[in-house]
């Protein structure tokens, strides 16, 4: 069968949120903020935070085990493990290698993809390409991040926004039929690198006592700028992905956007002309979980019965880089 007819299909999904919960009321005791401000400006009420002593792969593992069980597959059935993350367990090797070992996946190749909040969509695009070209028959795609590790907990402009979590999907190969990933579109604009970034800890500014003193290992963000570009960019790329799939927005049963801020999601839905009932919103429970946000929301939507066979689902994300993307999937 030629690659032109081959498609990747989502066979299973899973997610994991750490047990520790930090509410807006908890944050009121840590910084000068209020539950009301956070709720009105972001829609966030609480977020989950990874326990001390645990790493990203611990969350990814539980999400992956659930996705494999949902797909009726075992770790040794996997040809590839691709993980979107900016908070790996170690600077190197990749967290996907840590995950591979935890799962006992002995036949896979694995690597991480760094595209911040768009990490899952980028990882999905890579895995989809491997499957369509026949280099892999199956793949585990994970979006997992622990941005709590990069937060300055006395900076109210960032610490209220983010949370930790992991989501996973298992992809298989379909040689015919209508189901599967119909299109994926990705974009970046590197002129915005410093609008949202972690200044130190990389090769340009390695860790030293001064960078630690200055808190340069934490997230620095111009939130207003991110907000503005995010809405416009996600609308544009969603339309491109739909066009490539040969579908109109009216044919979409459910939109699963990156969960950064309820106001961003509402503005995006308005611009796309989609009623909010058709949009998944869980930012109130988890905050912005970076690469995990889309696969966690996808997993929840499936488990809540919001996605039926034949439904077309639009996924989209936007984050640091700037990097953004959209995918159209028929279930
Ligand atoms: O995946 C991508 C990751 N990032 C994002 O998606 C972030 C996108 N941006 C946003 O979500 C919003 O821009 C924020 C939620 C970050 C901020 O909302 P905003 O409506 O743009 O507020 P602002 O930054 O204009 O701040 C308004 C006021 C300021 O006070 P003044 O200058 O008006 O006196 C801030 O100092 O609110 C103040 N403020 C706060 N007050 C209470 C900022 N953070 C807080 C806070 N609690 N946590």
mmCIF file of C-alpha atoms and ligand atoms in Angstrom:
data_model
loop_
_atom_site.group_PDB
_atom_site.id
_atom_site.type_symbol
_atom_site.label_atom_id
_atom_site.label_comp_id
_atom_site.label_asym_id
_atom_site.label_seq_id
_atom_site.Cartn_x
_atom_site.Cartn_y
_atom_site.Cartn_z
ATOM 1 C CA UNK A 1 0.000 0.000 0.000
ATOM 2 C CA UNK A 2 1.450 3.379 -0.917
ATOM 3 C CA UNK A 3 2.136 6.046 1.681
ATOM 4 C CA UNK A 4 -0.499 8.227 0.040
ATOM 5 C CA UNK A 5 -3.251 5.923 1.351
ATOM 6 C CA UNK A 6 -1.718 5.303 4.734
ATOM 7 C CA UNK A 7 -2.923 7.184 7.786
ATOM 8 C CA UNK A 8 -2.289 7.210 11.506
ATOM 9 C CA UNK A 9 -5.274 6.500 13.702
ATOM 10 C CA UNK A 10 -5.701 7.233 17.394
ATOM 11 C CA UNK A 11 -6.212 3.856 19.089
ATOM 12 C CA UNK A 12 -6.100 4.956 22.711
ATOM 13 C CA UNK A 13 -5.685 7.930 25.037
ATOM 14 C CA UNK A 14 -4.640 8.418 28.661
ATOM 15 C CA UNK A 15 -3.783 11.183 31.098
ATOM 16 C CA UNK A 16 -2.329 11.792 34.525
ATOM 17 C CA UNK A 17 -2.506 14.737 36.908
ATOM 18 C CA UNK A 18 -0.391 14.834 40.079
ATOM 19 C CA UNK A 19 -2.387 14.449 43.308
ATOM 20 C CA UNK A 20 -1.217 17.705 44.910
ATOM 21 C CA UNK A 21 -3.619 20.574 44.167
ATOM 22 C CA UNK A 22 -2.862 24.286 44.611
ATOM 23 C CA UNK A 23 -6.012 26.443 44.658
ATOM 24 C CA UNK A 24 -6.337 30.165 44.023
ATOM 25 C CA UNK A 25 -6.966 30.539 47.763
ATOM 26 C CA UNK A 26 -3.602 28.862 48.439
ATOM 27 C CA UNK A 27 -1.951 31.375 46.087
ATOM 28 C CA UNK A 28 -3.636 34.270 47.907
ATOM 29 C CA UNK A 29 -1.475 33.311 50.876
ATOM 30 C CA UNK A 30 1.710 33.270 48.764
ATOM 31 C CA UNK A 31 1.492 36.380 46.549
ATOM 32 C CA UNK A 32 -0.571 39.536 46.302
ATOM 33 C CA UNK A 33 -3.426 38.170 44.234
ATOM 34 C CA UNK A 34 -7.033 37.093 44.653
ATOM 35 C CA UNK A 35 -9.243 34.230 43.587
ATOM 36 C CA UNK A 36 -11.425 36.829 41.874
ATOM 37 C CA UNK A 37 -8.564 38.325 39.804
ATOM 38 C CA UNK A 38 -7.310 34.920 38.688
ATOM 39 C CA UNK A 39 -10.819 33.668 37.871
ATOM 40 C CA UNK A 40 -11.867 36.753 35.920
ATOM 41 C CA UNK A 41 -8.591 37.160 33.985
ATOM 42 C CA UNK A 42 -7.813 33.497 33.316
ATOM 43 C CA UNK A 43 -10.711 31.201 34.287
ATOM 44 C CA UNK A 44 -8.296 29.142 36.393
ATOM 45 C CA UNK A 45 -9.474 27.957 39.843
ATOM 46 C CA UNK A 46 -6.796 25.410 40.691
ATOM 47 C CA UNK A 47 -3.787 23.540 39.270
ATOM 48 C CA UNK A 48 -1.991 20.275 40.015
ATOM 49 C CA UNK A 49 1.656 20.310 41.064
ATOM 50 C CA UNK A 50 4.129 17.454 40.781
ATOM 51 C CA UNK A 51 5.343 16.180 44.161
ATOM 52 C CA UNK A 52 8.953 16.761 45.131
ATOM 53 C CA UNK A 53 11.226 13.878 44.262
ATOM 54 C CA UNK A 54 9.236 12.978 41.146
ATOM 55 C CA UNK A 55 10.126 13.789 37.547
ATOM 56 C CA UNK A 56 8.249 14.394 34.352
ATOM 57 C CA UNK A 57 8.480 10.747 33.247
ATOM 58 C CA UNK A 58 6.599 9.650 36.387
ATOM 59 C CA UNK A 59 3.528 11.491 35.118
ATOM 60 C CA UNK A 60 4.110 10.461 31.514
ATOM 61 C CA UNK A 61 4.335 6.824 32.588
ATOM 62 C CA UNK A 62 0.829 6.740 34.094
ATOM 63 C CA UNK A 63 -0.662 8.548 31.092
ATOM 64 C CA UNK A 64 1.109 6.130 28.731
ATOM 65 C CA UNK A 65 -0.007 3.006 30.635
ATOM 66 C CA UNK A 66 -3.636 4.205 30.425
ATOM 67 C CA UNK A 67 -3.330 5.005 26.714
ATOM 68 C CA UNK A 68 -1.812 1.583 25.990
ATOM 69 C CA UNK A 69 -4.572 -0.172 27.977
ATOM 70 C CA UNK A 70 -7.195 1.865 26.102
ATOM 71 C CA UNK A 71 -5.615 0.774 22.807
ATOM 72 C CA UNK A 72 -5.407 -2.859 23.960
ATOM 73 C CA UNK A 73 -1.657 -2.823 23.385
ATOM 74 C CA UNK A 74 1.516 -3.510 25.295
ATOM 75 C CA UNK A 75 4.727 -1.504 25.561
ATOM 76 C CA UNK A 76 6.576 -3.957 23.329
ATOM 77 C CA UNK A 77 4.073 -3.288 20.549
ATOM 78 C CA UNK A 78 5.469 0.260 20.225
ATOM 79 C CA UNK A 79 7.798 1.205 17.378
ATOM 80 C CA UNK A 80 8.268 4.823 18.484
ATOM 81 C CA UNK A 81 7.887 6.953 21.605
ATOM 82 C CA UNK A 82 7.842 10.685 21.009
ATOM 83 C CA UNK A 83 7.383 13.094 23.859
ATOM 84 C CA UNK A 84 6.673 16.811 23.703
ATOM 85 C CA UNK A 85 8.182 18.501 26.738
ATOM 86 C CA UNK A 86 10.269 21.454 27.902
ATOM 87 C CA UNK A 87 10.749 20.057 31.403
ATOM 88 C CA UNK A 88 12.578 16.758 30.878
ATOM 89 C CA UNK A 89 13.807 14.792 33.898
ATOM 90 C CA UNK A 90 17.394 15.580 32.885
ATOM 91 C CA UNK A 91 18.936 18.060 30.467
ATOM 92 C CA UNK A 92 19.865 14.876 28.600
ATOM 93 C CA UNK A 93 19.107 12.181 27.671
ATOM 94 C CA UNK A 94 15.507 12.706 26.700
ATOM 95 C CA UNK A 95 12.601 11.970 29.027
ATOM 96 C CA UNK A 96 11.222 9.652 26.359
ATOM 97 C CA UNK A 97 14.219 7.371 27.054
ATOM 98 C CA UNK A 98 13.394 7.444 30.767
ATOM 99 C CA UNK A 99 9.776 6.684 29.898
ATOM 100 C CA UNK A 100 10.735 3.905 27.490
ATOM 101 C CA UNK A 101 12.628 2.143 30.260
ATOM 102 C CA UNK A 102 9.828 2.606 32.801
ATOM 103 C CA UNK A 103 7.358 1.109 30.346
ATOM 104 C CA UNK A 104 9.702 -1.741 29.432
ATOM 105 C CA UNK A 105 9.325 -0.911 25.748
ATOM 106 C CA UNK A 106 12.204 -2.874 24.247
ATOM 107 C CA UNK A 107 11.568 -2.430 20.526
ATOM 108 C CA UNK A 108 11.035 1.310 20.226
ATOM 109 C CA UNK A 109 13.136 4.329 19.300
ATOM 110 C CA UNK A 110 12.378 7.450 21.264
ATOM 111 C CA UNK A 111 13.138 11.137 21.515
ATOM 112 C CA UNK A 112 11.766 14.389 22.918
ATOM 113 C CA UNK A 113 10.411 17.323 20.959
ATOM 114 C CA UNK A 114 10.824 20.836 22.347
ATOM 115 C CA UNK A 115 8.006 23.109 21.198
ATOM 116 C CA UNK A 116 6.726 24.304 24.594
ATOM 117 C CA UNK A 117 2.916 24.411 24.751
ATOM 118 C CA UNK A 118 2.747 23.111 21.171
ATOM 119 C CA UNK A 119 4.949 20.145 22.065
ATOM 120 C CA UNK A 120 2.187 17.564 21.790
ATOM 121 C CA UNK A 121 1.056 18.738 18.364
ATOM 122 C CA UNK A 122 4.646 18.790 17.099
ATOM 123 C CA UNK A 123 5.253 15.301 18.506
ATOM 124 C CA UNK A 124 1.993 14.142 16.908
ATOM 125 C CA UNK A 125 3.073 15.562 13.546
ATOM 126 C CA UNK A 126 6.435 13.745 13.720
ATOM 127 C CA UNK A 127 4.835 10.434 14.720
ATOM 128 C CA UNK A 128 2.211 10.840 11.994
ATOM 129 C CA UNK A 129 4.996 11.301 9.423
ATOM 130 C CA UNK A 130 6.816 8.168 10.615
ATOM 131 C CA UNK A 131 3.597 6.183 10.268
ATOM 132 C CA UNK A 132 2.619 7.573 6.878
ATOM 133 C CA UNK A 133 6.093 6.842 5.479
ATOM 134 C CA UNK A 134 6.039 3.326 6.946
ATOM 135 C CA UNK A 135 9.005 3.847 9.287
ATOM 136 C CA UNK A 136 6.785 2.988 12.245
ATOM 137 C CA UNK A 137 3.542 1.021 12.475
ATOM 138 C CA UNK A 138 2.720 2.212 15.981
ATOM 139 C CA UNK A 139 3.725 5.175 18.140
ATOM 140 C CA UNK A 140 3.171 6.525 21.609
ATOM 141 C CA UNK A 141 2.861 10.310 21.550
ATOM 142 C CA UNK A 142 3.096 12.078 24.888
ATOM 143 C CA UNK A 143 2.697 15.681 25.991
ATOM 144 C CA UNK A 144 4.031 16.040 29.512
ATOM 145 C CA UNK A 145 5.295 19.024 31.454
ATOM 146 C CA UNK A 146 6.042 20.136 34.996
ATOM 147 C CA UNK A 147 6.219 23.899 34.565
ATOM 148 C CA UNK A 148 5.848 24.263 38.339
ATOM 149 C CA UNK A 149 9.574 23.474 38.377
ATOM 150 C CA UNK A 150 10.279 26.624 36.344
ATOM 151 C CA UNK A 151 8.084 29.033 38.288
ATOM 152 C CA UNK A 152 9.112 31.830 40.543
ATOM 153 C CA UNK A 153 6.509 31.334 43.232
ATOM 154 C CA UNK A 154 6.587 34.997 44.282
ATOM 155 C CA UNK A 155 5.902 36.298 40.747
ATOM 156 C CA UNK A 156 2.122 36.720 40.562
ATOM 157 C CA UNK A 157 2.188 37.363 36.816
ATOM 158 C CA UNK A 158 3.288 33.774 36.084
ATOM 159 C CA UNK A 159 2.860 31.508 39.134
ATOM 160 C CA UNK A 160 -0.942 31.640 38.953
ATOM 161 C CA UNK A 161 -1.074 30.403 35.356
ATOM 162 C CA UNK A 162 0.679 27.073 35.122
ATOM 163 C CA UNK A 163 0.159 23.520 36.338
ATOM 164 C CA UNK A 164 1.648 20.058 35.798
ATOM 165 C CA UNK A 165 0.284 17.028 33.954
ATOM 166 C CA UNK A 166 0.697 14.463 31.201
ATOM 167 C CA UNK A 167 -1.424 13.187 28.320
ATOM 168 C CA UNK A 168 -0.733 10.409 25.833
ATOM 169 C CA UNK A 169 -2.144 8.890 22.677
ATOM 170 C CA UNK A 170 -1.314 5.606 20.976
ATOM 171 C CA UNK A 171 -1.211 5.764 17.195
ATOM 172 C CA UNK A 172 -1.643 2.832 14.861
ATOM 173 C CA UNK A 173 -1.654 2.469 11.076
ATOM 174 C CA UNK A 174 -4.709 2.416 8.842
ATOM 175 C CA UNK A 175 -4.269 1.434 5.202
ATOM 176 C CA UNK A 176 -7.735 2.515 4.153
ATOM 177 C CA UNK A 177 -10.847 4.172 5.444
ATOM 178 C CA UNK A 178 -11.905 7.591 6.560
ATOM 179 C CA UNK A 179 -10.590 7.618 10.125
ATOM 180 C CA UNK A 180 -7.345 9.074 11.398
ATOM 181 C CA UNK A 181 -5.216 12.191 11.345
ATOM 182 C CA UNK A 182 -6.439 14.096 8.291
ATOM 183 C CA UNK A 183 -4.057 17.053 8.491
ATOM 184 C CA UNK A 184 -1.467 18.720 10.725
ATOM 185 C CA UNK A 185 -0.102 22.237 10.285
ATOM 186 C CA UNK A 186 2.780 23.688 12.307
ATOM 187 C CA UNK A 187 4.332 27.151 12.479
ATOM 188 C CA UNK A 188 6.955 29.067 14.439
ATOM 189 C CA UNK A 189 8.074 32.689 14.677
ATOM 190 C CA UNK A 190 11.488 32.904 16.316
ATOM 191 C CA UNK A 191 11.387 36.692 16.555
ATOM 192 C CA UNK A 192 9.385 36.177 19.765
ATOM 193 C CA UNK A 193 11.919 33.976 21.589
ATOM 194 C CA UNK A 194 12.234 36.393 24.503
ATOM 195 C CA UNK A 195 8.529 37.085 24.876
ATOM 196 C CA UNK A 196 8.198 33.816 26.792
ATOM 197 C CA UNK A 197 11.339 31.995 27.894
ATOM 198 C CA UNK A 198 13.650 30.772 30.633
ATOM 199 C CA UNK A 199 16.805 32.921 30.373
ATOM 200 C CA UNK A 200 19.339 30.724 32.186
ATOM 201 C CA UNK A 201 20.293 27.079 32.479
ATOM 202 C CA UNK A 202 21.086 26.574 28.798
ATOM 203 C CA UNK A 203 24.373 26.844 26.901
ATOM 204 C CA UNK A 204 24.165 30.622 26.481
ATOM 205 C CA UNK A 205 23.853 31.279 30.195
ATOM 206 C CA UNK A 206 24.742 28.167 32.159
ATOM 207 C CA UNK A 207 23.767 27.832 35.783
ATOM 208 C CA UNK A 208 25.997 29.754 38.189
ATOM 209 C CA UNK A 209 25.445 31.336 41.609
ATOM 210 C CA UNK A 210 24.548 34.664 40.003
ATOM 211 C CA UNK A 211 21.858 33.245 37.697
ATOM 212 C CA UNK A 212 20.366 31.407 40.657
ATOM 213 C CA UNK A 213 20.463 34.567 42.756
ATOM 214 C CA UNK A 214 18.679 36.467 39.950
ATOM 215 C CA UNK A 215 16.045 33.755 39.496
ATOM 216 C CA UNK A 216 16.940 33.436 35.830
ATOM 217 C CA UNK A 217 15.986 29.749 35.763
ATOM 218 C CA UNK A 218 12.342 30.695 35.913
ATOM 219 C CA UNK A 219 9.728 31.662 33.328
ATOM 220 C CA UNK A 220 9.845 35.240 32.036
ATOM 221 C CA UNK A 221 6.794 36.297 30.023
ATOM 222 C CA UNK A 222 5.110 39.258 28.386
ATOM 223 C CA UNK A 223 1.604 37.896 28.885
ATOM 224 C CA UNK A 224 -0.240 40.583 26.932
ATOM 225 C CA UNK A 225 1.861 39.990 23.819
ATOM 226 C CA UNK A 226 1.400 36.212 24.048
ATOM 227 C CA UNK A 227 -2.362 36.657 24.407
ATOM 228 C CA UNK A 228 -2.676 38.851 21.332
ATOM 229 C CA UNK A 229 -0.632 36.704 18.977
ATOM 230 C CA UNK A 230 -2.058 33.417 20.345
ATOM 231 C CA UNK A 231 -5.670 34.119 19.386
ATOM 232 C CA UNK A 232 -4.842 35.342 15.891
ATOM 233 C CA UNK A 233 -2.352 32.543 15.170
ATOM 234 C CA UNK A 234 -4.519 29.678 16.406
ATOM 235 C CA UNK A 235 -7.440 30.898 14.332
ATOM 236 C CA UNK A 236 -5.305 31.143 11.213
ATOM 237 C CA UNK A 237 -3.627 27.764 11.544
ATOM 238 C CA UNK A 238 -6.903 26.040 12.437
ATOM 239 C CA UNK A 239 -8.403 27.314 9.206
ATOM 240 C CA UNK A 240 -5.336 26.121 7.277
ATOM 241 C CA UNK A 241 -5.509 22.629 8.802
ATOM 242 C CA UNK A 242 -9.234 22.413 8.012
ATOM 243 C CA UNK A 243 -8.656 23.548 4.443
ATOM 244 C CA UNK A 244 -5.967 20.923 3.983
ATOM 245 C CA UNK A 245 -8.374 18.287 5.301
ATOM 246 C CA UNK A 246 -11.011 19.541 2.850
ATOM 247 C CA UNK A 247 -13.432 20.342 5.669
ATOM 248 C CA UNK A 248 -15.311 23.401 6.867
ATOM 249 C CA UNK A 249 -15.601 24.541 10.468
ATOM 250 C CA UNK A 250 -19.274 23.449 10.440
ATOM 251 C CA UNK A 251 -18.151 19.844 10.011
ATOM 252 C CA UNK A 252 -16.127 19.946 13.241
ATOM 253 C CA UNK A 253 -17.871 18.198 16.152
ATOM 254 C CA UNK A 254 -15.438 19.321 18.835
ATOM 255 C CA UNK A 255 -12.586 21.824 19.185
ATOM 256 C CA UNK A 256 -9.842 20.971 21.679
ATOM 257 C CA UNK A 257 -7.715 24.093 22.096
ATOM 258 C CA UNK A 258 -4.622 24.614 24.213
ATOM 259 C CA UNK A 259 -5.766 25.455 27.743
ATOM 260 C CA UNK A 260 -3.866 28.637 28.677
ATOM 261 C CA UNK A 261 -6.566 31.125 29.520
ATOM 262 C CA UNK A 262 -10.360 30.905 29.262
ATOM 263 C CA UNK A 263 -10.435 34.342 27.610
ATOM 264 C CA UNK A 264 -8.093 33.140 24.853
ATOM 265 C CA UNK A 265 -10.317 30.095 24.272
ATOM 266 C CA UNK A 266 -13.513 32.176 24.153
ATOM 267 C CA UNK A 267 -11.928 34.704 21.757
ATOM 268 C CA UNK A 268 -10.701 31.882 19.514
ATOM 269 C CA UNK A 269 -14.120 30.208 19.472
ATOM 270 C CA UNK A 270 -15.741 33.522 18.526
ATOM 271 C CA UNK A 271 -13.276 34.115 15.693
ATOM 272 C CA UNK A 272 -13.754 30.575 14.381
ATOM 273 C CA UNK A 273 -17.532 30.927 14.702
ATOM 274 C CA UNK A 274 -17.842 27.849 16.940
ATOM 275 C CA UNK A 275 -20.346 27.778 19.843
ATOM 276 C CA UNK A 276 -18.692 27.186 23.234
ATOM 277 C CA UNK A 277 -20.639 23.911 23.702
ATOM 278 C CA UNK A 278 -18.411 22.497 20.976
ATOM 279 C CA UNK A 279 -15.207 23.592 22.699
ATOM 280 C CA UNK A 280 -13.438 21.667 25.463
ATOM 281 C CA UNK A 281 -12.532 23.877 28.439
ATOM 282 C CA UNK A 282 -10.817 22.427 31.507
ATOM 283 C CA UNK A 283 -8.384 25.241 32.271
ATOM 284 C CA UNK A 284 -10.352 25.887 35.483
ATOM 285 C CA UNK A 285 -9.152 22.561 36.936
ATOM 286 C CA UNK A 286 -5.595 22.335 35.648
ATOM 287 C CA UNK A 287 -4.316 25.770 34.582
ATOM 288 C CA UNK A 288 -1.885 25.784 31.663
ATOM 289 C CA UNK A 289 -0.141 22.400 31.614
ATOM 290 C CA UNK A 290 1.968 23.290 28.550
ATOM 291 C CA UNK A 291 2.480 20.254 26.247
ATOM 292 C CA UNK A 292 0.024 18.197 28.329
ATOM 293 C CA UNK A 293 -2.954 20.485 27.871
ATOM 294 C CA UNK A 294 -4.267 19.214 24.524
ATOM 295 C CA UNK A 295 -3.823 15.448 25.142
ATOM 296 C CA UNK A 296 -5.273 15.726 28.677
ATOM 297 C CA UNK A 297 -8.334 17.546 27.296
ATOM 298 C CA UNK A 298 -8.624 15.023 24.458
ATOM 299 C CA UNK A 299 -8.515 12.116 26.898
ATOM 300 C CA UNK A 300 -11.127 13.716 29.157
ATOM 301 C CA UNK A 301 -13.404 14.494 26.214
ATOM 302 C CA UNK A 302 -13.241 10.867 25.036
ATOM 303 C CA UNK A 303 -13.916 9.484 28.516
ATOM 304 C CA UNK A 304 -16.858 11.862 28.965
ATOM 305 C CA UNK A 305 -18.352 10.494 25.725
ATOM 306 C CA UNK A 306 -17.999 13.807 23.901
ATOM 307 C CA UNK A 307 -16.347 12.159 20.877
ATOM 308 C CA UNK A 308 -18.309 9.588 18.860
ATOM 309 C CA UNK A 309 -17.142 7.394 15.987
ATOM 310 C CA UNK A 310 -16.957 9.489 12.826
ATOM 311 C CA UNK A 311 -16.625 12.798 14.668
ATOM 312 C CA UNK A 312 -14.131 15.342 13.333
ATOM 313 C CA UNK A 313 -12.056 16.956 16.079
ATOM 314 C CA UNK A 314 -9.897 20.053 15.702
ATOM 315 C CA UNK A 315 -6.849 20.340 17.983
ATOM 316 C CA UNK A 316 -4.789 23.511 18.280
ATOM 317 C CA UNK A 317 -2.052 24.970 20.450
ATOM 318 C CA UNK A 318 0.161 28.006 20.885
ATOM 319 C CA UNK A 319 3.182 28.720 23.051
ATOM 320 C CA UNK A 320 6.773 29.799 23.507
ATOM 321 C CA UNK A 321 8.913 30.196 20.397
ATOM 322 C CA UNK A 322 6.407 31.275 19.312
ATOM 323 C CA UNK A 323 5.391 27.821 18.141
ATOM 324 C CA UNK A 324 1.846 26.913 17.197
ATOM 325 C CA UNK A 325 -0.105 24.308 15.316
ATOM 326 C CA UNK A 326 -3.387 22.593 14.551
ATOM 327 C CA UNK A 327 -4.498 19.087 13.631
ATOM 328 C CA UNK A 328 -7.727 17.647 12.259
ATOM 329 C CA UNK A 329 -8.625 14.104 13.307
ATOM 330 C CA UNK A 330 -11.581 11.891 12.377
ATOM 331 C CA UNK A 331 -12.430 9.332 15.087
HETATM 332 O O1 LIG B 1 0.800 28.889 26.436
HETATM 333 C C1 LIG B 1 1.143 30.218 26.399
HETATM 334 C C2 LIG B 1 1.487 30.656 27.785
HETATM 335 N N1 LIG B 1 1.097 31.972 28.174
HETATM 336 C C3 LIG B 1 -0.121 32.514 28.011
HETATM 337 O O2 LIG B 1 -1.007 31.977 27.422
HETATM 338 C C4 LIG B 1 -0.337 33.862 28.641
HETATM 339 C C5 LIG B 1 -1.290 34.705 27.860
HETATM 340 N N2 LIG B 1 -1.613 35.926 28.583
HETATM 341 C C6 LIG B 1 -2.543 35.958 29.561
HETATM 342 O O3 LIG B 1 -3.172 34.947 29.842
HETATM 343 C C7 LIG B 1 -2.820 37.269 30.237
HETATM 344 O O4 LIG B 1 -2.107 38.303 29.596
HETATM 345 C C8 LIG B 1 -2.443 37.254 31.762
HETATM 346 C C9 LIG B 1 -3.434 36.380 32.513
HETATM 347 C C10 LIG B 1 -1.042 36.754 31.952
HETATM 348 C C11 LIG B 1 -2.545 38.650 32.338
HETATM 349 O O5 LIG B 1 -3.833 39.184 32.123
HETATM 350 P P1 LIG B 1 -4.024 40.668 31.582
HETATM 351 O O6 LIG B 1 -5.457 40.907 31.486
HETATM 352 O O7 LIG B 1 -3.198 40.800 30.339
HETATM 353 O O8 LIG B 1 -3.451 41.526 32.788
HETATM 354 P P2 LIG B 1 -2.215 42.556 32.804
HETATM 355 O O9 LIG B 1 -0.926 41.844 32.621
HETATM 356 O O10 LIG B 1 -2.531 43.699 31.896
HETATM 357 O O11 LIG B 1 -2.296 43.081 34.275
HETATM 358 C C12 LIG B 1 -3.361 43.919 34.728
HETATM 359 C C13 LIG B 1 -3.079 44.334 36.149
HETATM 360 C C14 LIG B 1 -1.689 44.899 36.364
HETATM 361 O O12 LIG B 1 -1.778 45.922 37.321
HETATM 362 P P3 LIG B 1 -1.806 47.476 36.858
HETATM 363 O O13 LIG B 1 -0.538 47.696 36.105
HETATM 364 O O14 LIG B 1 -3.034 47.605 36.013
HETATM 365 O O15 LIG B 1 -1.880 48.197 38.152
HETATM 366 C C15 LIG B 1 -0.916 43.753 36.957
HETATM 367 O O16 LIG B 1 0.139 44.166 37.767
HETATM 368 O O17 LIG B 1 -3.186 43.177 37.001
HETATM 369 C C16 LIG B 1 -1.982 43.071 37.772
HETATM 370 N N3 LIG B 1 -1.725 41.641 37.980
HETATM 371 C C17 LIG B 1 -2.289 40.940 38.985
HETATM 372 N N4 LIG B 1 -3.132 41.308 39.986
HETATM 373 C C18 LIG B 1 -3.530 40.340 40.834
HETATM 374 C C19 LIG B 1 -0.955 40.812 37.251
HETATM 375 N N5 LIG B 1 -1.006 39.569 37.759
HETATM 376 C C20 LIG B 1 -1.823 39.624 38.846
HETATM 377 C C21 LIG B 1 -2.269 38.667 39.772
HETATM 378 N N6 LIG B 1 -3.120 39.068 40.741
HETATM 379 N N7 LIG B 1 -1.896 37.371 39.715
#
